CSV table of C-alpha atoms in Angstrom, one decimal:
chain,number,residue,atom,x,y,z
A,1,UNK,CA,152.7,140.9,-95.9
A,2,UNK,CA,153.3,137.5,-97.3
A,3,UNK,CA,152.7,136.3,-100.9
A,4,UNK,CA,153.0,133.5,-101.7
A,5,UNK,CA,151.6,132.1,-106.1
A,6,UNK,CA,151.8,129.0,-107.3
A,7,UNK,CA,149.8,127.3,-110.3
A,8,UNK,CA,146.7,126.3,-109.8
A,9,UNK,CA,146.4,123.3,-111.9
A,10,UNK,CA,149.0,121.0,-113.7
A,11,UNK,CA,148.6,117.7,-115.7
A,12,UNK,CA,151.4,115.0,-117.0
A,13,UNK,CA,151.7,112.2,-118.1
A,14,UNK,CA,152.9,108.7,-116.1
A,15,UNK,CA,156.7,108.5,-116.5
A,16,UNK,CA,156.9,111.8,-117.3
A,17,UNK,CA,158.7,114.6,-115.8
A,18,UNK,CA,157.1,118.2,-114.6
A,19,UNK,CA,157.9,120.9,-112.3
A,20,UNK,CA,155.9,123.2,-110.3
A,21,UNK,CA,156.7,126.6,-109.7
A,22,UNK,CA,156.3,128.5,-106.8
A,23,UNK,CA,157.4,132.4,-106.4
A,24,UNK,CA,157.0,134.1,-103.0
A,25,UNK,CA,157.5,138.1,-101.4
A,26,UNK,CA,157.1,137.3,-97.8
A,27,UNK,CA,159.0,139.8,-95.2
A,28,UNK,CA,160.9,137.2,-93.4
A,29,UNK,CA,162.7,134.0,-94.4
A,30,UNK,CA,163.8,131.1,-92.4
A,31,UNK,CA,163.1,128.5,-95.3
A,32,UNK,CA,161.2,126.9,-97.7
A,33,UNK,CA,158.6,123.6,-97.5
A,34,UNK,CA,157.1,121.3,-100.0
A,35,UNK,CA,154.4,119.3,-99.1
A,36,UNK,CA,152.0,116.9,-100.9
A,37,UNK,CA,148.6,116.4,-99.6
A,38,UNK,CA,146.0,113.9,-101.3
A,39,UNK,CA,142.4,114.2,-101.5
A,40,UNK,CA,140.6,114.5,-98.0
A,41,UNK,CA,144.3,113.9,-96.2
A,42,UNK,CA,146.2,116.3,-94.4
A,43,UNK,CA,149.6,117.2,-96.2
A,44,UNK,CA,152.8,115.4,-95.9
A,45,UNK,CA,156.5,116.9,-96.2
A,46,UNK,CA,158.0,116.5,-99.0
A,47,UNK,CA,161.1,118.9,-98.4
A,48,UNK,CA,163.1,121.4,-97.0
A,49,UNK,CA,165.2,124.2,-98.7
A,50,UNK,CA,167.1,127.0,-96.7
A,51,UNK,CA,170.1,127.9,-99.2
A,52,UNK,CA,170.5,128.7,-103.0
A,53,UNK,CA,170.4,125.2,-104.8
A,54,UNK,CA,168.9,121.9,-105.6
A,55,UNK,CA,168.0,119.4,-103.1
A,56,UNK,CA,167.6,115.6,-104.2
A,57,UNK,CA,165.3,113.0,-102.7
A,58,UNK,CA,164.4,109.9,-104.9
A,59,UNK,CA,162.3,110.8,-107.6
A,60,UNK,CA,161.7,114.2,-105.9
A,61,UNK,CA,163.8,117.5,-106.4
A,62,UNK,CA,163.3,120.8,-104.8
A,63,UNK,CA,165.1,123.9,-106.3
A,64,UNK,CA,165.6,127.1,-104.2
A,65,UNK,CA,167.0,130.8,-105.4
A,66,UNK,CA,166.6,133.4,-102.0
A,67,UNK,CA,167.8,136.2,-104.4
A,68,UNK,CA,165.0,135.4,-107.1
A,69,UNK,CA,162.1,134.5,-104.3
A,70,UNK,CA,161.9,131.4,-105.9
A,71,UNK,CA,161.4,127.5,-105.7
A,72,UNK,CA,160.2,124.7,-107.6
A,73,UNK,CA,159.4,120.9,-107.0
A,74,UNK,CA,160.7,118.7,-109.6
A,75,UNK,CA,158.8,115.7,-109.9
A,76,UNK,CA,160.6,112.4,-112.2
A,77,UNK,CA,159.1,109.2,-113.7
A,78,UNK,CA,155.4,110.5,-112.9
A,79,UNK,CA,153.5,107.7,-111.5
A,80,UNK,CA,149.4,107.8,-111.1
A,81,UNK,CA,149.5,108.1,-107.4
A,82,UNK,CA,151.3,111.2,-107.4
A,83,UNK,CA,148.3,113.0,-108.4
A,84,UNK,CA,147.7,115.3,-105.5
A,85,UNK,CA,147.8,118.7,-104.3
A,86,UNK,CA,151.5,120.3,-103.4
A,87,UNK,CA,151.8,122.9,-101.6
A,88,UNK,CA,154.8,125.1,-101.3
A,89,UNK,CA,155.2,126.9,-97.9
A,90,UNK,CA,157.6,129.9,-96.5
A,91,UNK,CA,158.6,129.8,-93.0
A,92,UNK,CA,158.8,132.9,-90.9
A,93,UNK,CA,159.8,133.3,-87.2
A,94,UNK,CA,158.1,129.8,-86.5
A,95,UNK,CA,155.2,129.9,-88.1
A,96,UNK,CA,154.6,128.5,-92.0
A,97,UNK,CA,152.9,130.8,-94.9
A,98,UNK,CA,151.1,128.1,-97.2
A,99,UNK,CA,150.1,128.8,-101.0
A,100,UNK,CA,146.9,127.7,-102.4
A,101,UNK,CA,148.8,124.7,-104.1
A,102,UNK,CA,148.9,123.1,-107.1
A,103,UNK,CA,146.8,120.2,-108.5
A,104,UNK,CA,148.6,118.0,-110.0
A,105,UNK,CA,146.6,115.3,-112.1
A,106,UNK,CA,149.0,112.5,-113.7
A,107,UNK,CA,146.9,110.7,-116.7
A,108,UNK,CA,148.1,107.3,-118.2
B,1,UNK,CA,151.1,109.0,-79.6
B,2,UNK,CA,152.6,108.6,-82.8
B,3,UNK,CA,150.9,110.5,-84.6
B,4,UNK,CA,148.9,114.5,-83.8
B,5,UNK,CA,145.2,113.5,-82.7
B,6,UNK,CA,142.7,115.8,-84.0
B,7,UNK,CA,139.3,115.0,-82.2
B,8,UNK,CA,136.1,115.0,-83.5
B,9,UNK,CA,136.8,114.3,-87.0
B,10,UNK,CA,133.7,115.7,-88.2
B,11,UNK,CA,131.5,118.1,-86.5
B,12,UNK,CA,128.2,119.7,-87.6
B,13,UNK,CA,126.8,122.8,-85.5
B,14,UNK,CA,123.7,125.1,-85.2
B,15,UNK,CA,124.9,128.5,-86.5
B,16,UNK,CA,125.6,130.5,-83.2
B,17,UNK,CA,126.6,127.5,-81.4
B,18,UNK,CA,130.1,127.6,-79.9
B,19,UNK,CA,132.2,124.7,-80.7
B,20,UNK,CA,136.1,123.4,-79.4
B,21,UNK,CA,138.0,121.5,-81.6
B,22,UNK,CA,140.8,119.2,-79.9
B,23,UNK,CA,144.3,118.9,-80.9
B,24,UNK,CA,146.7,116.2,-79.1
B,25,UNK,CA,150.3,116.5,-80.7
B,26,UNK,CA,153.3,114.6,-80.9
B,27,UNK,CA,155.0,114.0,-77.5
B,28,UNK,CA,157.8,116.2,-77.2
B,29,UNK,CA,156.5,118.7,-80.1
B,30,UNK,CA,157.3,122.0,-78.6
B,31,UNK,CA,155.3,124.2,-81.3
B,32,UNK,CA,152.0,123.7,-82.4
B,33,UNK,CA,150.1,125.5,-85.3
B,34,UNK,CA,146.4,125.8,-86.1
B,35,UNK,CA,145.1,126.2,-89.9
B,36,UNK,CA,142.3,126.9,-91.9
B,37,UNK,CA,141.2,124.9,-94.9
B,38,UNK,CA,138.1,125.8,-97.1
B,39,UNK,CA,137.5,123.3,-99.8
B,40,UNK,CA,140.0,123.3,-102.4
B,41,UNK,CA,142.1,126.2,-101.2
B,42,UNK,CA,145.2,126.5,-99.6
B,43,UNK,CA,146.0,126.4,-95.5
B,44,UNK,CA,145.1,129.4,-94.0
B,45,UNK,CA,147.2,130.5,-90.9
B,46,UNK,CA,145.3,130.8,-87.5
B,47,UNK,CA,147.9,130.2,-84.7
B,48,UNK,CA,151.2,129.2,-83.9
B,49,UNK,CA,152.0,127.8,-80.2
B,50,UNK,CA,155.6,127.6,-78.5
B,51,UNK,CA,155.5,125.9,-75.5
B,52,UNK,CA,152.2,127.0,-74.1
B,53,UNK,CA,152.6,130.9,-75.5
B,54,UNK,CA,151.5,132.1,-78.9
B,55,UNK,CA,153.7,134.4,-79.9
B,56,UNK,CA,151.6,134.7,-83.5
B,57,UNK,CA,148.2,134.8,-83.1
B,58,UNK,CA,148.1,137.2,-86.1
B,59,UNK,CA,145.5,135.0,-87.9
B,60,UNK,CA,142.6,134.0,-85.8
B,61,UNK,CA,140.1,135.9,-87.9
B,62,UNK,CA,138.0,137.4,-85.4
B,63,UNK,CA,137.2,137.7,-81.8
B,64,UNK,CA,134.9,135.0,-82.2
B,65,UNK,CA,138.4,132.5,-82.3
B,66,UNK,CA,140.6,131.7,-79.1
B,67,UNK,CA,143.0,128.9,-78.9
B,68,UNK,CA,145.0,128.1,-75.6
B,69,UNK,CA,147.4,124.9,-75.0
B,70,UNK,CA,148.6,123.2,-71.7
B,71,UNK,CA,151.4,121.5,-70.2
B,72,UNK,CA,153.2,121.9,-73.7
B,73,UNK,CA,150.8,119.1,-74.7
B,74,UNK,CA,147.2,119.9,-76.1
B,75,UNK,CA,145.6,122.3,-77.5
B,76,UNK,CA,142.0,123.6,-77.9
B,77,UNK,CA,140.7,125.7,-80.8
B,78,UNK,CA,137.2,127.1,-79.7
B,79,UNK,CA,135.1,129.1,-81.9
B,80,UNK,CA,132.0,130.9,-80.5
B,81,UNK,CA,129.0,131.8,-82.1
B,82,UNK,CA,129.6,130.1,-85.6
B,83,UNK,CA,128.8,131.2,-88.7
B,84,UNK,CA,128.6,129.6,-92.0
B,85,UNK,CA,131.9,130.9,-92.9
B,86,UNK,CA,133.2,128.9,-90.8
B,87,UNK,CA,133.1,125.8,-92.1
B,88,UNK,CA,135.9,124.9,-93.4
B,89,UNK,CA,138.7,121.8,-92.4
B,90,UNK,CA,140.6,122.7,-89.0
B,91,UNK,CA,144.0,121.5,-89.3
B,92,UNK,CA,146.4,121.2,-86.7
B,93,UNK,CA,150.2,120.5,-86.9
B,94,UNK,CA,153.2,120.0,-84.7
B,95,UNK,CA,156.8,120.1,-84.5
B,96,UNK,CA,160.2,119.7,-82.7
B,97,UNK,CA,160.7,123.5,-82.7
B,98,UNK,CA,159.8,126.9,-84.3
B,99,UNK,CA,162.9,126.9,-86.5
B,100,UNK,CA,165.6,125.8,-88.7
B,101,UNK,CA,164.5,122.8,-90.5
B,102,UNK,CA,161.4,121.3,-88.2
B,103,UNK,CA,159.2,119.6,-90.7
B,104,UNK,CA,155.7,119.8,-89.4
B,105,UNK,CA,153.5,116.7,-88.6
B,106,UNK,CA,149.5,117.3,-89.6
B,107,UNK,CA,146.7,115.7,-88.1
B,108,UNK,CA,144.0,114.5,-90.1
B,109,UNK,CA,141.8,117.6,-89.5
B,110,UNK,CA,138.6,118.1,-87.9
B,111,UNK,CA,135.8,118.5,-91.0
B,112,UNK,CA,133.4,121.4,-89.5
B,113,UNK,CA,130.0,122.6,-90.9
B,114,UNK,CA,127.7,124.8,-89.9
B,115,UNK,CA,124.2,124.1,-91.0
Protein backbone atom coordinates (compact mmCIF):
# COMPACT_ATOMS: atom_id res chain seq x y z
CA UNK A 1 0.00 0.00 0.00
CA UNK A 2 1.15 3.55 0.00
CA UNK A 3 1.97 5.76 3.15
CA UNK A 4 2.63 8.54 2.87
CA UNK A 5 3.04 11.25 6.87
CA UNK A 6 3.77 14.58 6.93
CA UNK A 7 3.12 17.23 9.83
CA UNK A 8 -0.01 18.37 10.28
CA UNK A 9 0.60 21.84 11.37
CA UNK A 10 3.72 24.27 11.26
CA UNK A 11 4.08 27.94 12.21
CA UNK A 12 7.16 30.57 11.49
CA UNK A 13 7.91 33.48 11.59
CA UNK A 14 8.31 36.18 8.26
CA UNK A 15 11.97 35.97 7.21
CA UNK A 16 12.42 33.09 8.79
CA UNK A 17 13.50 29.73 7.67
CA UNK A 18 11.48 26.13 8.19
CA UNK A 19 11.34 22.89 6.66
CA UNK A 20 8.66 20.37 6.39
CA UNK A 21 9.17 16.87 6.55
CA UNK A 22 7.64 14.36 4.71
CA UNK A 23 8.47 10.38 5.05
CA UNK A 24 6.81 7.83 2.69
CA UNK A 25 6.56 3.61 2.26
CA UNK A 26 4.81 3.45 -0.95
CA UNK A 27 5.50 0.08 -3.21
CA UNK A 28 6.60 1.87 -6.30
CA UNK A 29 8.66 5.05 -6.98
CA UNK A 30 8.95 7.09 -10.08
CA UNK A 31 9.44 10.48 -8.03
CA UNK A 32 8.61 12.84 -5.68
CA UNK A 33 6.17 16.26 -5.79
CA UNK A 34 5.75 19.28 -3.69
CA UNK A 35 2.93 21.34 -4.11
CA UNK A 36 1.47 24.37 -2.38
CA UNK A 37 -2.16 24.91 -2.39
CA UNK A 38 -3.84 28.05 -0.61
CA UNK A 39 -7.17 28.23 0.99
CA UNK A 40 -10.19 27.28 -1.34
CA UNK A 41 -7.43 26.90 -4.45
CA UNK A 42 -6.45 23.93 -6.06
CA UNK A 43 -2.59 23.06 -5.51
CA UNK A 44 0.25 24.38 -7.44
CA UNK A 45 3.75 22.59 -8.09
CA UNK A 46 6.27 23.49 -6.38
CA UNK A 47 8.84 20.73 -7.36
CA UNK A 48 10.13 17.70 -8.62
CA UNK A 49 12.76 15.17 -7.02
CA UNK A 50 13.64 11.73 -8.68
CA UNK A 51 17.42 11.24 -7.35
CA UNK A 52 19.19 11.42 -3.92
CA UNK A 53 19.86 15.28 -3.28
CA UNK A 54 18.83 18.81 -3.04
CA UNK A 55 16.99 20.68 -5.66
CA UNK A 56 17.08 24.59 -5.64
CA UNK A 57 14.40 26.97 -6.82
CA UNK A 58 14.48 30.63 -5.49
CA UNK A 59 13.64 30.77 -2.08
CA UNK A 60 12.41 27.11 -2.33
CA UNK A 61 14.48 23.81 -1.75
CA UNK A 62 13.39 20.29 -1.93
CA UNK A 63 15.58 17.52 -0.43
CA UNK A 64 15.23 13.83 -1.45
CA UNK A 65 16.97 10.47 0.10
CA UNK A 66 15.25 7.11 -1.91
CA UNK A 67 17.31 4.97 0.55
CA UNK A 68 15.72 6.76 3.70
CA UNK A 69 11.97 7.23 2.11
CA UNK A 70 12.45 10.61 2.65
CA UNK A 71 11.97 14.38 1.47
CA UNK A 72 11.64 17.70 2.84
CA UNK A 73 10.60 21.27 1.49
CA UNK A 74 12.85 23.91 2.60
CA UNK A 75 11.25 27.06 2.70
CA UNK A 76 13.87 30.65 3.13
CA UNK A 77 13.04 34.32 3.98
CA UNK A 78 9.29 33.27 5.07
CA UNK A 79 7.07 35.84 3.78
CA UNK A 80 3.13 36.12 4.99
CA UNK A 81 1.78 34.81 1.75
CA UNK A 82 3.42 31.68 1.99
CA UNK A 83 1.00 30.50 4.48
CA UNK A 84 -0.71 27.65 2.88
CA UNK A 85 -1.11 24.07 2.76
CA UNK A 86 1.96 21.83 1.09
CA UNK A 87 1.52 18.83 0.17
CA UNK A 88 4.19 16.30 -0.59
CA UNK A 89 3.19 13.66 -3.21
CA UNK A 90 4.79 10.12 -4.53
CA UNK A 91 4.36 9.08 -7.95
CA UNK A 92 3.75 5.61 -8.97
CA UNK A 93 3.23 4.07 -12.47
CA UNK A 94 1.37 7.50 -13.48
CA UNK A 95 -0.69 8.12 -10.92
CA UNK A 96 0.30 10.53 -7.75
CA UNK A 97 -0.11 9.40 -3.86
CA UNK A 98 -0.86 12.78 -2.01
CA UNK A 99 -0.30 13.26 1.94
CA UNK A 100 -2.71 15.07 4.02
CA UNK A 101 -0.26 18.10 3.92
CA UNK A 102 1.01 20.48 6.07
CA UNK A 103 -0.34 23.88 7.22
CA UNK A 104 1.87 26.18 7.25
CA UNK A 105 0.91 29.56 9.06
CA UNK A 106 3.76 32.35 8.74
CA UNK A 107 3.04 35.14 11.67
CA UNK A 108 4.68 38.65 11.51
CA UNK B 1 -7.64 26.29 -23.11
CA UNK B 2 -5.01 27.40 -20.96
CA UNK B 3 -5.85 26.20 -18.14
CA UNK B 4 -8.02 22.44 -16.90
CA UNK B 5 -11.89 23.51 -16.80
CA UNK B 6 -13.70 22.02 -14.09
CA UNK B 7 -17.55 22.71 -14.65
CA UNK B 8 -19.99 23.46 -12.27
CA UNK B 9 -17.99 24.90 -9.65
CA UNK B 10 -20.35 24.30 -6.99
CA UNK B 11 -23.02 21.82 -7.08
CA UNK B 12 -25.70 20.99 -4.35
CA UNK B 13 -27.74 17.59 -4.77
CA UNK B 14 -30.73 15.67 -3.21
CA UNK B 15 -29.20 12.69 -1.53
CA UNK B 16 -29.85 9.81 -4.05
CA UNK B 17 -29.64 12.01 -6.94
CA UNK B 18 -27.02 11.12 -9.53
CA UNK B 19 -24.72 13.88 -10.48
CA UNK B 20 -21.62 14.27 -13.44
CA UNK B 21 -19.05 16.50 -12.75
CA UNK B 22 -17.03 17.92 -15.98
CA UNK B 23 -13.47 18.02 -16.48
CA UNK B 24 -11.97 19.79 -19.71
CA UNK B 25 -8.05 19.56 -19.59
CA UNK B 26 -5.18 21.01 -21.06
CA UNK B 27 -4.92 20.47 -24.86
CA UNK B 28 -2.48 17.96 -25.50
CA UNK B 29 -2.59 16.48 -21.77
CA UNK B 30 -2.44 12.87 -22.45
CA UNK B 31 -3.17 11.74 -18.64
CA UNK B 32 -5.78 12.90 -16.63
CA UNK B 33 -6.44 12.20 -12.83
CA UNK B 34 -9.59 12.59 -10.68
CA UNK B 35 -9.24 13.31 -6.70
CA UNK B 36 -11.02 13.53 -3.75
CA UNK B 37 -10.82 16.35 -1.22
CA UNK B 38 -12.91 16.45 2.13
CA UNK B 39 -12.34 19.71 4.01
CA UNK B 40 -9.04 20.06 5.41
CA UNK B 41 -7.60 16.73 4.38
CA UNK B 42 -5.31 15.63 1.88
CA UNK B 43 -6.26 14.52 -2.00
CA UNK B 44 -7.70 11.40 -2.15
CA UNK B 45 -6.91 9.28 -5.36
CA UNK B 46 -10.03 8.26 -7.51
CA UNK B 47 -8.69 7.81 -11.18
CA UNK B 48 -6.01 8.19 -13.39
CA UNK B 49 -6.72 8.43 -17.35
CA UNK B 50 -4.02 7.67 -20.20
CA UNK B 51 -5.29 8.51 -23.36
CA UNK B 52 -8.94 7.49 -23.07
CA UNK B 53 -7.99 4.08 -20.80
CA UNK B 54 -7.75 3.96 -17.06
CA UNK B 55 -5.29 1.81 -16.28
CA UNK B 56 -5.80 2.69 -12.24
CA UNK B 57 -9.15 2.97 -11.32
CA UNK B 58 -8.03 1.44 -7.92
CA UNK B 59 -9.70 4.37 -6.03
CA UNK B 60 -13.20 5.15 -7.09
CA UNK B 61 -14.68 4.15 -3.73
CA UNK B 62 -17.54 2.32 -4.72
CA UNK B 63 -19.74 1.15 -7.53
CA UNK B 64 -21.68 4.12 -7.13
CA UNK B 65 -18.42 6.06 -9.07
CA UNK B 66 -17.63 5.77 -12.97
CA UNK B 67 -15.46 8.06 -14.84
CA UNK B 68 -14.96 7.73 -18.69
CA UNK B 69 -12.95 10.36 -21.02
CA UNK B 70 -13.18 10.96 -24.93
CA UNK B 71 -11.16 11.78 -27.72
CA UNK B 72 -8.14 12.18 -25.22
CA UNK B 73 -9.94 15.41 -24.31
CA UNK B 74 -12.70 15.39 -21.52
CA UNK B 75 -13.65 13.71 -19.00
CA UNK B 76 -16.74 13.03 -16.86
CA UNK B 77 -16.90 11.91 -13.24
CA UNK B 78 -20.54 10.68 -12.48
CA UNK B 79 -21.59 9.58 -9.19
CA UNK B 80 -24.99 7.85 -8.76
CA UNK B 81 -27.13 7.79 -5.93
CA UNK B 82 -25.17 10.30 -3.58
CA UNK B 83 -24.72 10.19 -0.28
CA UNK B 84 -23.65 12.67 2.32
CA UNK B 85 -20.29 11.27 2.20
CA UNK B 86 -19.83 12.45 -0.73
CA UNK B 87 -19.47 15.80 -0.42
CA UNK B 88 -16.31 16.65 -0.63
CA UNK B 89 -14.14 18.96 -3.44
CA UNK B 90 -13.67 16.97 -6.82
CA UNK B 91 -10.49 17.80 -8.15
CA UNK B 92 -9.22 17.16 -11.48
CA UNK B 93 -5.67 17.36 -12.92
CA UNK B 94 -3.76 16.96 -16.12
CA UNK B 95 -0.56 16.32 -17.60
CA UNK B 96 1.91 15.81 -20.59
CA UNK B 97 2.31 12.12 -19.67
CA UNK B 98 2.09 9.47 -16.93
CA UNK B 99 5.78 9.67 -16.15
CA UNK B 100 9.12 10.97 -15.53
CA UNK B 101 8.84 14.44 -14.40
CA UNK B 102 5.16 15.68 -15.73
CA UNK B 103 4.06 18.13 -13.21
CA UNK B 104 0.35 18.02 -12.99
CA UNK B 105 -1.98 21.04 -13.76
CA UNK B 106 -5.28 21.24 -11.27
CA UNK B 107 -8.42 22.67 -11.98
CA UNK B 108 -10.16 24.72 -9.57
CA UNK B 109 -12.36 21.88 -8.35
CA UNK B 110 -16.00 21.35 -8.39
CA UNK B 111 -17.32 22.07 -4.54
CA UNK B 112 -20.14 19.21 -4.06
CA UNK B 113 -22.71 18.84 -1.31
CA UNK B 114 -25.23 16.73 -0.62
CA UNK B 115 -28.06 18.13 1.40
Amino acid sequence: GQNIDQPTEMTATEGAIVQINCTYQTSGFNGLFWYQQHAGEAPTFLSYNVLDGLEEKGRFSSFLSRSKGYSYLLLKELQMKDSASYLCAVRDSGKSTFGDGTTLTVKP
Amino acid sequence: GAGVSQSPSNKVTEKGKDVELRCDPISGHTALYWYRQRLGQGLEFLIYFQGNSAPDKSGLPSDRFSAERTGESVSTLTIQRTQQEDSAVYLCASSLGGGGDTEAFFGQGTRLTVV
